[in-house]
Short mmCIF file of C-alpha atoms in Angstrom, two decimals:
data_model
loop_
_atom_site.label_atom_id
_atom_site.label_comp_id
_atom_site.label_asym_id
_atom_site.label_seq_id
_atom_site.Cartn_x
_atom_site.Cartn_y
_atom_site.Cartn_z
CA MET A 1 0.07 -0.05 -0.08
CA SER A 2 2.53 2.50 1.07
CA ARG A 3 4.58 1.31 -1.70
CA ARG A 4 2.13 2.17 -4.37
CA ARG A 5 1.41 5.52 -2.93
CA SER A 6 5.04 6.63 -2.92
CA ARG A 7 5.22 5.48 -6.81
CA ILE A 8 2.37 7.96 -7.61
CA ASP A 9 4.11 10.69 -5.88
CA VAL A 10 7.06 10.34 -7.81
CA GLN A 11 5.10 10.48 -11.04
CA GLU A 12 3.32 13.69 -9.95
CA GLU A 13 6.78 15.36 -9.23
CA ASP A 14 7.95 14.44 -12.51
CA THR A 15 4.99 16.00 -14.54
CA GLU A 16 5.21 19.39 -12.70
CA LEU A 17 6.47 21.94 -14.87
CA ASN A 18 9.81 23.79 -14.15
CA MET A 19 8.57 27.57 -13.82
CA THR A 20 12.03 29.05 -13.19
CA PRO A 21 13.09 30.21 -16.68
CA MET A 22 9.37 31.68 -17.37
CA LEU A 23 9.62 33.56 -13.86
CA ASP A 24 12.94 34.96 -15.00
CA VAL A 25 11.62 36.18 -18.32
CA VAL A 26 8.29 37.54 -16.60
CA PHE A 27 10.48 39.50 -14.03
CA ILE A 28 12.60 41.03 -16.78
CA LEU A 29 9.47 42.20 -18.69
CA LEU A 30 7.87 43.29 -15.24
CA ILE A 31 11.09 45.58 -14.62
CA PHE A 32 11.50 47.00 -18.00
CA PHE A 33 7.65 48.13 -18.07
CA ILE A 34 8.01 49.48 -14.56
CA VAL A 35 11.24 51.51 -15.58
CA THR A 36 9.95 52.82 -18.93
CA THR A 37 6.39 53.72 -17.62
CA VAL A 38 6.03 57.35 -17.49
CA PHE A 39 2.53 58.39 -16.36
CA VAL A 40 1.41 60.72 -18.50
CA LYS A 41 -2.02 62.44 -18.27
CA PRO A 42 -3.48 62.89 -21.98
CA ALA A 43 -4.53 66.36 -22.86
CA GLY A 44 -7.77 65.44 -23.88
CA ILE A 45 -7.74 66.85 -27.39
CA GLU A 46 -5.46 66.40 -30.35
CA PRO A 47 -4.76 69.75 -32.02
CA THR A 48 -3.71 70.05 -35.63
CA LYS A 49 -0.03 70.69 -34.98
CA PRO A 50 2.12 73.11 -37.06
CA PHE A 51 4.85 71.72 -39.26
CA ALA A 52 8.44 72.34 -38.68
CA ASP A 53 11.78 70.64 -39.95
CA GLU A 54 14.03 71.40 -37.23
CA ASP A 55 12.00 69.80 -34.42
CA LYS A 56 13.91 67.56 -31.96
CA GLU A 57 12.45 64.32 -30.06
CA TRP A 58 10.97 65.58 -26.74
CA ASN A 59 9.54 63.10 -23.91
CA PRO A 60 7.36 65.32 -21.88
CA THR A 61 5.40 64.27 -18.76
CA ILE A 62 3.02 67.20 -18.80
CA LEU A 63 0.73 67.61 -21.79
CA ILE A 64 -0.66 71.23 -22.41
CA ALA A 65 -3.05 71.31 -25.46
CA VAL A 66 -4.21 74.57 -26.88
CA ASN A 67 -7.21 74.35 -29.51
CA GLU A 68 -8.25 76.88 -32.14
CA ILE A 69 -10.64 78.68 -29.82
CA ASP A 70 -7.78 79.08 -27.21
CA GLU A 71 -9.17 76.69 -24.80
CA ILE A 72 -6.30 75.26 -22.74
CA TRP A 73 -6.75 71.39 -22.21
CA ILE A 74 -4.83 69.62 -19.37
CA ALA A 75 -5.64 66.11 -18.11
CA ASP A 76 -9.06 66.23 -20.08
CA GLN A 77 -10.26 69.31 -18.39
CA PRO A 78 -10.52 72.74 -20.33
CA TYR A 79 -9.13 75.80 -18.48
CA GLU A 80 -8.75 79.53 -19.20
CA VAL A 81 -5.06 81.04 -19.30
CA ASN A 82 -5.46 82.39 -15.78
CA GLU A 83 -6.48 79.17 -14.19
CA ILE A 84 -3.62 76.70 -15.22
CA ARG A 85 -0.90 78.21 -12.92
CA PRO A 86 -2.08 76.35 -9.83
CA ILE A 87 -2.42 73.15 -11.87
CA LEU A 88 1.14 73.40 -13.32
CA GLN A 89 2.43 73.92 -10.05
CA SER A 90 0.80 70.98 -8.20
CA MET A 91 2.12 68.88 -11.12
CA LYS A 92 5.54 70.47 -10.68
CA ASP A 93 5.35 69.62 -6.91
CA GLU A 94 4.23 65.89 -7.58
CA THR A 95 7.25 65.36 -9.87
CA PRO A 96 10.07 67.90 -9.73
CA GLU A 97 11.63 66.66 -12.73
CA ALA A 98 8.64 66.86 -14.90
CA THR A 99 9.05 68.48 -18.54
CA ALA A 100 6.11 69.81 -20.58
CA ILE A 101 5.15 70.23 -24.13
CA ILE A 102 2.67 72.89 -25.48
CA ILE A 103 0.40 71.24 -27.99
CA GLY A 104 -0.90 74.34 -29.99
CA ASP A 105 -3.17 74.10 -32.79
CA ARG A 106 -2.16 75.89 -36.00
CA GLU A 107 -4.79 78.44 -35.69
CA ALA A 108 -4.50 79.08 -31.84
CA SER A 109 -3.31 82.58 -30.77
CA SER A 110 0.37 83.47 -30.63
CA GLY A 111 -0.21 85.24 -27.51
CA VAL A 112 -1.78 82.41 -25.70
CA ILE A 113 0.99 80.08 -26.38
CA TRP A 114 3.45 82.61 -25.04
CA GLU A 115 1.60 83.21 -21.84
CA ILE A 116 1.75 79.47 -21.37
CA GLN A 117 5.64 79.29 -22.36
CA ASP A 118 6.30 82.04 -19.87
CA MET A 119 4.31 80.85 -17.10
CA VAL A 120 5.81 77.34 -17.45
CA GLN A 121 9.19 78.64 -17.72
CA ASP A 122 8.57 80.82 -14.84
CA LEU A 123 7.92 77.39 -12.88
CA GLU A 124 11.18 76.27 -13.91
CA ILE A 125 9.62 73.27 -16.12
CA GLN A 126 11.54 72.57 -19.36
CA THR A 127 9.18 72.69 -22.25
CA ARG A 128 9.11 72.75 -25.87
CA VAL A 129 6.43 73.68 -28.33
CA SER A 130 4.96 70.55 -30.32
CA THR A 131 5.37 70.40 -34.00
CA LYS A 132 4.84 67.41 -36.34
CA MET B 1 15.35 5.54 6.57
CA ARG B 2 17.36 8.78 7.24
CA LYS B 3 17.81 9.34 3.70
CA ALA B 4 14.09 9.30 2.90
CA ARG B 5 13.32 11.74 5.79
CA ARG B 6 15.87 14.22 4.24
CA LYS B 7 14.09 14.00 1.06
CA LEU B 8 10.82 14.52 2.31
CA GLY B 9 12.17 17.67 4.05
CA ASP B 10 13.58 18.96 0.84
CA ASP B 11 10.32 18.67 -0.82
CA ASP B 12 8.39 20.58 2.04
CA SER B 13 11.03 23.52 2.06
CA GLY B 14 10.11 24.23 -1.75
CA VAL B 15 8.31 27.63 -1.50
CA ASP B 16 4.90 27.64 -3.43
CA MET B 17 5.71 30.21 -6.00
CA THR B 18 2.04 30.32 -7.37
CA PRO B 19 0.65 33.38 -5.48
CA MET B 20 3.76 35.35 -6.28
CA LEU B 21 3.26 34.49 -9.78
CA ASP B 22 -0.29 35.70 -9.73
CA ILE B 23 0.84 39.02 -8.50
CA VAL B 24 3.87 39.53 -10.73
CA PHE B 25 1.36 38.53 -13.81
CA ILE B 26 -1.14 41.07 -12.59
CA MET B 27 1.73 43.85 -12.13
CA LEU B 28 2.89 42.82 -15.74
CA ILE B 29 -0.52 43.32 -17.42
CA PHE B 30 -1.08 46.45 -15.49
CA PHE B 31 2.17 48.05 -16.61
CA ILE B 32 1.52 46.63 -20.31
CA VAL B 33 -1.74 48.17 -20.51
CA THR B 34 -0.70 51.54 -18.94
CA ALA B 35 2.44 51.91 -20.68
CA THR B 36 2.04 54.86 -23.28
CA PHE B 37 4.76 55.44 -25.82
CA LEU B 38 4.30 58.93 -26.99
CA ASN B 39 6.66 60.24 -29.57
CA GLU B 40 6.39 64.18 -29.40
CA THR B 41 8.64 66.47 -31.27
CA GLY B 42 8.92 70.08 -30.67
CA LEU B 43 10.86 73.24 -31.30
CA ASP B 44 12.42 75.10 -28.31
CA PHE B 45 10.66 78.26 -27.57
CA THR B 46 12.34 78.91 -24.11
CA ARG B 47 13.34 82.67 -23.74
CA PRO B 48 17.00 83.08 -22.83
CA ALA B 49 17.67 84.05 -19.32
CA ASP B 50 17.77 87.90 -19.01
CA GLY B 51 21.61 88.62 -19.30
CA GLY B 52 21.09 91.75 -17.29
CA GLY B 53 22.36 93.98 -20.31
CA GLN B 54 25.82 92.34 -20.59
CA SER B 55 26.25 93.84 -24.13
CA SER B 56 24.85 97.23 -23.15
CA GLY B 57 27.82 98.76 -24.35
CA ASP B 58 27.28 98.23 -27.87
CA PRO B 59 23.42 97.50 -28.84
CA LYS B 60 23.17 94.66 -31.16
CA PRO B 61 21.54 95.24 -34.56
CA VAL B 62 17.96 94.34 -34.70
CA ILE B 63 16.04 93.15 -37.73
CA PRO B 64 12.43 93.65 -36.82
CA VAL B 65 9.85 91.26 -38.07
CA TYR B 66 6.18 91.83 -37.57
CA VAL B 67 3.20 89.26 -37.77
CA ASP B 68 0.06 91.08 -37.44
CA GLU B 69 -3.51 90.01 -36.10
CA GLN B 70 -4.37 88.49 -39.58
CA SER B 71 -0.96 86.45 -39.59
CA LEU B 72 0.51 88.67 -42.20
CA CYS B 73 4.13 89.40 -42.03
CA SER B 74 6.27 92.18 -42.74
CA VAL B 75 9.84 92.82 -42.47
CA GLU B 76 11.49 96.33 -41.33
CA GLY B 77 7.84 97.70 -42.14
CA PHE B 78 7.79 96.33 -45.65
CA PRO B 79 4.93 93.68 -46.09
CA ARG B 80 6.23 90.23 -47.12
CA GLU B 81 4.74 86.72 -47.66
CA CYS B 82 5.37 84.78 -44.27
CA THR B 83 7.09 82.22 -46.41
CA GLU B 84 9.62 84.57 -47.69
CA VAL B 85 10.46 86.43 -44.29
CA ASP B 86 13.63 84.54 -43.91
CA ILE B 87 14.99 85.32 -47.45
CA ALA B 88 14.13 88.97 -46.73
CA VAL B 89 16.08 88.90 -43.40
CA GLU B 90 18.86 87.13 -45.04
CA GLY B 91 19.14 90.15 -47.35
CA HIS B 92 18.94 92.61 -44.49
CA LEU B 93 21.72 90.70 -42.63
CA ALA B 94 24.32 91.93 -45.08
CA ASN B 95 23.88 95.65 -43.78
CA LYS B 96 23.50 94.45 -40.20
CA PRO B 97 25.79 91.80 -39.68
CA GLY B 98 25.17 89.45 -36.49
CA ALA B 99 21.70 91.08 -36.09
CA THR B 100 19.11 89.27 -33.91
CA VAL B 101 15.76 88.86 -35.48
CA LEU B 102 13.16 90.60 -33.36
CA ILE B 103 9.95 88.88 -34.07
CA ARG B 104 6.88 90.99 -32.79
CA VAL B 105 4.07 88.71 -32.78
CA HIS B 106 0.40 90.08 -32.48
CA TYR B 107 -1.61 88.31 -29.70
CA ALA B 108 -4.08 87.15 -31.95
CA ALA B 109 -1.96 86.02 -34.70
CA ASP B 110 -1.83 82.30 -35.81
CA HIS B 111 0.38 79.87 -33.95
CA TYR B 112 1.61 78.22 -37.17
CA VAL B 113 3.23 81.51 -38.42
CA GLN B 114 5.54 81.80 -35.39
CA VAL B 115 6.34 78.09 -35.47
CA MET B 116 7.15 78.48 -39.13
CA LEU B 117 9.21 81.64 -38.63
CA LYS B 118 11.24 79.77 -35.62
CA ASP B 119 11.87 76.82 -37.75
CA ARG B 120 13.32 78.71 -40.43
CA PHE B 121 15.38 81.11 -38.57
CA THR B 122 16.59 77.97 -36.67
CA LYS B 123 17.45 76.40 -39.87
CA ARG B 124 19.44 79.52 -40.68
CA ASN B 125 21.17 79.75 -37.41
CA LEU B 126 19.81 83.12 -36.75
CA LYS B 127 18.88 84.28 -33.27
CA THR B 128 15.30 85.09 -32.73
CA LYS B 129 13.65 87.08 -30.13
CA PHE B 130 9.88 87.08 -29.60
CA GLU B 131 7.67 89.81 -28.54
CA VAL B 132 3.84 89.65 -27.97
CA VAL B 133 2.12 92.87 -28.79
CA GLY B 134 -1.66 93.90 -28.56
CA LYS B 135 -2.94 91.65 -26.24
CA SER B 136 -6.63 91.51 -26.72
CA GLY B 137 -9.16 91.10 -23.76
#
């Protein structure tokens, strides 16, 4: 009786899969995604970007979009120029190394873009103006 | 007898990995799903830090470019096509070597005009300075 049981045990042990290599791969994937993930809140709109040749790649964490009627969109919410300073300030406090991008519509007012640019610069956030 | 017991002990000390694996998989799926790969490109509109008038001794020559509220351009007061502003400025540069291009943009001018000007002057390695005029309500 006891002999038989022990033989079954041995068989079960043999059919068990070796998980270790898969675990290794899964861990490497996990670490890759943790390291590369930046939590970017989408602006909420996609303006028609102006065209430029001399643009450089930029990986922002704060997206500020301006549409053709000069509404400023941050994290799915529309704002006016005079409302966004505290929002940007809190985003800066959250992640001090935050970088921003101003995604202005082709037909947005130049003045609004500059007001945002000056404000962001005043908060010491590195920023660029998005082009395609 | 002794050998058998030791073997049994080994089996028992093997930690059950299944709950950890579950958690790791859930984390993996979470990070895969939330990963956003955005590829933005942009121009640097950062204003240079105020030099405090370090070159106040000899004022640098300036070539004024104006973009009005209808997004029409002029160079030194003469109307120009916005796409030809850089060529016009290049012409003025002969008289004013090392000049800075002062781009005065009306508050309501379309954004793409200033981007185009900045892009073209960057391409020609010309220093630009932006000023916004005529703030509307």
